[in-house]
Coordinates of C-alpha atoms and ligand atoms in Angstrom, one line a residue:
M323 CA -24.0 48.5 -95.1
R324 CA -23.5 45.5 -93.0
I325 CA -25.6 41.7 -94.1
V326 CA -26.4 39.9 -91.2
K327 CA -27.9 36.7 -90.9
T328 CA -28.0 35.2 -87.5
V329 CA -29.8 36.5 -84.8
R330 CA -27.2 36.3 -82.3
E331 CA -24.6 38.5 -84.1
L332 CA -27.7 41.2 -84.3
Q333 CA -28.3 41.1 -80.9
A334 CA -24.3 41.2 -80.3
V335 CA -24.7 44.2 -83.1
A336 CA -27.6 45.8 -81.0
D337 CA -25.7 45.8 -77.9
A338 CA -22.7 47.5 -79.2
E339 CA -25.0 50.5 -80.5
R340 CA -27.0 50.7 -77.6
V341 CA -23.8 50.8 -75.3
A342 CA -22.7 53.7 -77.3
G343 CA -25.9 55.6 -76.9
L344 CA -27.1 54.8 -80.3
R345 CA -31.1 54.9 -81.3
I346 CA -31.2 51.8 -83.4
A347 CA -34.9 52.1 -85.9
L348 CA -35.9 48.9 -87.3
V349 CA -37.9 48.4 -90.2
P350 CA -39.3 44.7 -90.6
T351 CA -40.1 44.0 -94.5
L352 CA -41.2 40.9 -96.4
G353 CA -38.6 42.7 -99.6
A354 CA -39.7 43.4 -102.5
L355 CA -39.2 46.7 -101.8
H356 CA -40.9 49.9 -103.1
A357 CA -41.2 54.1 -102.5
G358 CA -43.5 52.7 -99.7
H359 CA -40.8 51.3 -97.9
L360 CA -38.2 53.8 -98.4
S361 CA -40.8 56.0 -96.8
L362 CA -40.6 54.0 -93.8
V363 CA -36.9 54.0 -93.9
D364 CA -37.0 57.8 -93.9
E365 CA -39.4 57.6 -90.8
A366 CA -37.0 55.5 -89.3
R367 CA -33.9 58.0 -90.1
R368 CA -35.8 60.6 -88.6
R369 CA -35.9 59.0 -84.9
A370 CA -32.8 57.2 -84.5
D371 CA -28.9 57.2 -85.5
R372 CA -28.9 53.9 -86.9
V373 CA -31.5 52.2 -89.0
W374 CA -31.9 48.6 -89.7
V375 CA -34.2 46.6 -92.5
S376 CA -34.7 43.2 -92.1
I377 CA -35.9 41.1 -95.7
F378 CA -37.6 37.8 -94.5
V379 CA -40.5 36.6 -96.6
N380 CA -42.1 35.3 -93.4
P381 CA -43.7 31.8 -94.6
T382 CA -46.4 31.3 -91.3
Q383 CA -48.4 34.3 -92.1
F384 CA -49.1 33.4 -95.9
D385 CA -52.5 31.2 -95.3
D386 CA -52.6 30.6 -98.8
E387 CA -49.2 28.4 -100.4
R388 CA -50.0 29.8 -103.7
D389 CA -49.4 33.4 -102.5
L390 CA -46.8 32.4 -100.5
E391 CA -45.1 31.4 -103.6
A392 CA -46.0 33.9 -105.7
Y393 CA -44.7 36.7 -103.5
P394 CA -41.7 38.3 -105.5
R395 CA -38.1 37.8 -104.6
T396 CA -36.0 40.3 -105.6
L397 CA -33.1 40.8 -103.1
A398 CA -30.3 42.1 -105.8
A399 CA -32.9 45.2 -106.3
D400 CA -33.8 45.6 -102.6
L401 CA -30.1 45.9 -101.5
A402 CA -29.5 48.2 -103.9
R403 CA -32.4 50.3 -102.8
C404 CA -31.5 49.9 -99.1
R405 CA -27.7 50.9 -99.4
E406 CA -28.9 53.8 -101.7
A407 CA -31.5 55.1 -99.2
G408 CA -28.6 54.9 -96.5
V409 CA -29.8 51.8 -94.5
D410 CA -26.8 50.9 -91.7
A411 CA -27.5 47.4 -91.7
V412 CA -29.9 44.5 -93.3
F413 CA -30.6 41.7 -91.3
L414 CA -31.4 38.5 -93.9
P415 CA -31.9 35.1 -91.9
P416 CA -32.2 32.0 -93.3
A417 CA -35.9 30.5 -92.7
E418 CA -34.2 28.1 -89.9
E419 CA -32.6 30.6 -88.2
M420 CA -36.2 32.3 -87.3
Y421 CA -38.0 28.9 -87.1
P422 CA -35.7 26.3 -85.7
A423 CA -36.8 22.9 -86.1
G424 CA -40.0 21.4 -84.0
D425 CA -43.0 23.0 -83.3
P426 CA -42.8 26.9 -83.5
T427 CA -43.5 29.4 -80.1
W428 CA -46.5 31.3 -81.2
V429 CA -46.9 34.9 -80.3
E430 CA -51.2 35.9 -80.6
V431 CA -53.2 38.9 -80.3
A432 CA -56.9 37.7 -79.6
G433 CA -59.8 39.9 -80.4
L434 CA -58.4 42.0 -82.7
T435 CA -57.3 39.8 -85.2
Q436 CA -60.5 38.0 -85.6
S437 CA -62.4 40.5 -88.1
L438 CA -61.3 41.9 -91.3
C439 CA -58.2 40.4 -92.8
G440 CA -58.0 38.1 -89.8
A441 CA -61.8 36.7 -90.8
A442 CA -60.6 36.5 -94.3
R443 CA -56.9 34.8 -93.9
P444 CA -56.6 32.6 -90.8
G445 CA -53.5 32.3 -88.8
H446 CA -51.9 35.3 -90.9
F447 CA -51.6 38.0 -88.0
R448 CA -50.6 35.1 -85.7
G449 CA -47.7 34.6 -88.2
V450 CA -47.1 38.4 -88.4
T451 CA -46.9 38.7 -84.6
T452 CA -45.3 35.7 -84.0
I453 CA -42.4 37.1 -86.4
V454 CA -42.6 40.4 -85.6
A455 CA -41.7 39.6 -81.8
K456 CA -38.8 37.8 -82.7
L457 CA -37.4 40.7 -84.8
L458 CA -38.0 43.0 -82.2
L459 CA -35.8 40.4 -79.8
A460 CA -32.9 40.2 -82.3
A461 CA -32.9 43.7 -83.3
K462 CA -33.6 45.4 -79.9
P463 CA -34.7 48.4 -81.5
H464 CA -35.8 51.4 -80.0
V465 CA -38.7 52.1 -82.5
A466 CA -39.9 50.1 -85.3
V467 CA -41.6 51.1 -88.4
F468 CA -44.8 50.3 -89.8
G469 CA -46.7 51.4 -92.8
E470 CA -50.4 52.1 -92.1
K471 CA -51.7 50.5 -95.3
D472 CA -51.9 47.4 -93.4
F473 CA -54.0 49.1 -90.4
Q474 CA -54.7 46.4 -88.3
Q475 CA -51.4 44.7 -88.3
L476 CA -50.4 48.1 -87.3
V477 CA -53.2 47.9 -84.6
V478 CA -52.6 44.4 -83.9
I479 CA -48.6 44.7 -83.6
R480 CA -49.3 48.0 -80.8
R481 CA -51.5 45.7 -79.4
M482 CA -49.1 42.9 -78.9
A483 CA -45.8 45.5 -77.5
R484 CA -47.9 46.9 -75.4
D485 CA -49.3 43.4 -73.7
L486 CA -45.8 42.1 -74.0
G487 CA -43.9 45.1 -72.4
F488 CA -41.7 45.3 -75.4
D489 CA -39.3 48.5 -74.6
V490 CA -40.1 49.9 -78.2
E491 CA -42.1 52.7 -79.8
I492 CA -44.0 51.1 -82.5
V493 CA -44.7 54.3 -85.3
G494 CA -46.9 53.9 -88.5
A495 CA -46.3 55.8 -91.4
P496 CA -48.9 57.2 -93.8
I497 CA -49.8 55.4 -96.9
V498 CA -47.7 56.3 -100.2
R499 CA -49.9 56.3 -103.5
E500 CA -48.9 56.3 -107.0
A501 CA -50.1 59.6 -108.5
D502 CA -53.6 58.3 -109.9
G503 CA -54.4 57.3 -106.0
I504 CA -53.6 53.4 -105.8
A505 CA -51.8 52.5 -102.7
L506 CA -48.2 50.9 -103.4
S507 CA -48.3 47.5 -102.8
S508 CA -45.8 44.5 -104.0
R509 CA -49.0 43.3 -105.2
N510 CA -49.8 45.8 -107.8
A511 CA -47.3 44.2 -109.7
R512 CA -49.2 41.4 -110.3
L513 CA -52.6 43.1 -111.8
D514 CA -52.8 43.0 -115.5
P515 CA -53.5 46.8 -117.4
E516 CA -57.3 46.6 -117.1
A517 CA -56.9 45.4 -113.2
R518 CA -54.6 48.0 -112.4
A519 CA -57.1 50.8 -114.0
Q520 CA -60.0 49.3 -112.2
A521 CA -58.2 49.2 -109.0
R522 CA -58.4 52.5 -108.8
V523 CA -62.1 52.4 -107.7
L524 CA -60.5 51.8 -103.9
S525 CA -59.1 55.1 -103.4
R526 CA -62.1 56.9 -105.1
A527 CA -64.6 55.3 -102.6
L528 CA -62.1 56.1 -99.8
A529 CA -62.2 59.8 -101.5
A530 CA -65.9 60.3 -101.8
V531 CA -66.2 58.8 -98.3
E532 CA -63.9 61.1 -96.5
R533 CA -65.9 64.0 -99.0
A534 CA -69.4 62.9 -97.3
V535 CA -67.7 63.2 -93.7
A536 CA -66.6 66.5 -94.5
A537 CA -70.0 67.4 -95.7
D538 CA -71.3 66.0 -92.0
E539 CA -73.1 62.7 -93.8
R540 CA -72.8 60.7 -90.3
D541 CA -75.2 57.9 -90.8
T542 CA -72.7 54.8 -91.2
A543 CA -75.2 52.9 -93.2
R544 CA -75.5 55.7 -96.1
L545 CA -71.2 56.2 -96.0
L546 CA -70.9 52.4 -96.6
H547 CA -73.4 52.4 -98.9
L548 CA -71.7 55.1 -100.9
V549 CA -68.1 53.1 -100.3
R550 CA -70.1 50.3 -101.9
S551 CA -71.1 51.7 -105.0
E552 CA -67.9 53.2 -105.9
I553 CA -66.0 49.8 -106.1
E554 CA -69.1 48.5 -107.9
K555 CA -68.4 50.7 -110.5
A556 CA -65.2 48.5 -111.8
P557 CA -66.6 45.2 -113.3
R558 CA -63.3 43.2 -111.8
A559 CA -63.7 45.0 -108.8
E560 CA -65.1 42.6 -105.7
I561 CA -65.6 43.1 -102.4
D562 CA -63.8 41.2 -99.6
Y563 CA -64.5 43.5 -97.2
A564 CA -65.9 47.5 -96.6
E565 CA -66.1 48.4 -93.1
L566 CA -66.2 51.4 -91.1
R567 CA -64.5 50.5 -87.6
D568 CA -63.0 52.5 -84.2
P569 CA -59.6 53.1 -85.2
E570 CA -58.3 51.5 -82.1
S571 CA -60.5 48.9 -80.8
L572 CA -61.4 47.9 -84.6
E573 CA -64.8 47.7 -83.5
P574 CA -68.0 48.4 -85.6
V575 CA -68.8 52.4 -85.4
P576 CA -72.4 53.0 -83.9
P577 CA -74.9 53.8 -86.6
R578 CA -74.2 57.4 -86.3
L579 CA -70.7 58.5 -86.4
S580 CA -69.7 60.5 -83.5
G581 CA -66.0 60.3 -83.7
P582 CA -63.0 59.1 -85.9
A583 CA -63.8 56.1 -87.9
L584 CA -61.6 53.5 -90.0
V585 CA -62.9 52.8 -93.5
A586 CA -61.1 49.7 -94.3
L587 CA -61.3 48.2 -97.6
A588 CA -60.2 44.6 -99.3
V589 CA -61.3 44.3 -102.9
W590 CA -60.1 41.5 -105.2
L591 CA -59.1 42.3 -108.6
R592 CA -60.7 39.1 -110.7
P593 CA -58.8 37.8 -113.6
A594 CA -60.1 39.3 -116.8
V595 CA -61.3 35.2 -117.7
R596 CA -62.9 34.0 -114.9
G597 CA -61.7 30.3 -113.6
S598 CA -58.2 31.5 -114.3
G599 CA -57.0 31.9 -110.4
P600 CA -58.7 34.0 -107.6
G601 CA -56.9 37.4 -108.8
V602 CA -55.0 40.0 -106.8
R603 CA -56.2 41.1 -103.4
L604 CA -56.1 44.9 -102.4
I605 CA -56.3 46.7 -99.1
D606 CA -56.8 50.6 -98.5
N607 CA -57.9 52.4 -95.8
R608 CA -58.3 56.1 -94.3
V609 CA -58.9 57.5 -91.2
L610 CA -62.4 59.8 -90.9
H611 CA -62.6 62.7 -88.9
P612 CA -66.0 64.3 -88.0
P613 CA -65.6 68.1 -88.8
N614 CA -64.4 69.3 -85.8
G615 CA -66.9 70.5 -83.0
Q616 CA -69.7 69.0 -84.3
E617 CA -69.5 65.7 -82.3
D618 CA -72.8 64.8 -81.2
P619 CA -73.0 65.0 -77.2
P620 CA -72.3 62.2 -75.3
Ligands
PAF274 O1 -46.5 44.2 -93.1 C1 -45.4 43.3 -93.7 O2 -44.5 43.4 -94.7 C2 -45.3 42.2 -92.8 O3 -46.3 41.4 -92.6 C3 -43.6 42.2 -91.5 C4 -44.7 43.2 -90.7 C5 -42.7 42.4 -92.4 C6 -43.9 41.0 -90.8 O4 -43.8 40.3 -91.7

């Protein structure tokens, strides 16, 4: 497995692979790799001859300094996982390689980034789109794979790639869950056992609303009430947002569902002792599909 630390070297390798007629897939990550990331690697492998993983804890997407400091750095284990998974190259740039000194150039998607996580985390998506644009320019991949757990991120990156004319296919890979339903996330490691047990309310709320839609409940307010009341069963859970949105535009859905809808959740799991820190913020989502053939007439 090749380790590459500079943009120039990665671009040179990309040029050589492309001349040889090989397809490159990139899996951008912040490190702290878990089974969710490995599923992205598997998806990348299905779509390309070469699988590259980037590991870079991107400072500009952390809106809170404490969150950046608390982000787990597990490089030796990450590299071992990549090797085991048959990754061909890991891009491991130092910070100054991605952000040369001076005021940075930003890449920013308007509109889509104003709501949901964008409202709660100012500047976050600007950091994400800036680093992803830089990674795409460095790796020149044919395909780049991102997890659907960060659904808004995926929608924003798709829009950026389309608007800037990147010659790359942006692929979303399904959420990977623990046996009890919790979506895999590097943040789960920061939950104490009680918070970990209570975090199950997120996937339970998604399952409940999915069952309701399958039983032909279309009333948006009633669906949202169902989601909220499931989450409120956990005493340490505090809703940041629980919303029903159009899966492409991320606009709020009409009062009566007439097509696919994204249920997007962000929930704080507060510490057992109030005042001892903000706790851990988890996100999860599901796209709901009203039963076939029962769409409302236009
Ligand atoms: O989803 C992530 O891990 C990050 O936001 C990404 C896409 C690697 C950009 O730093």
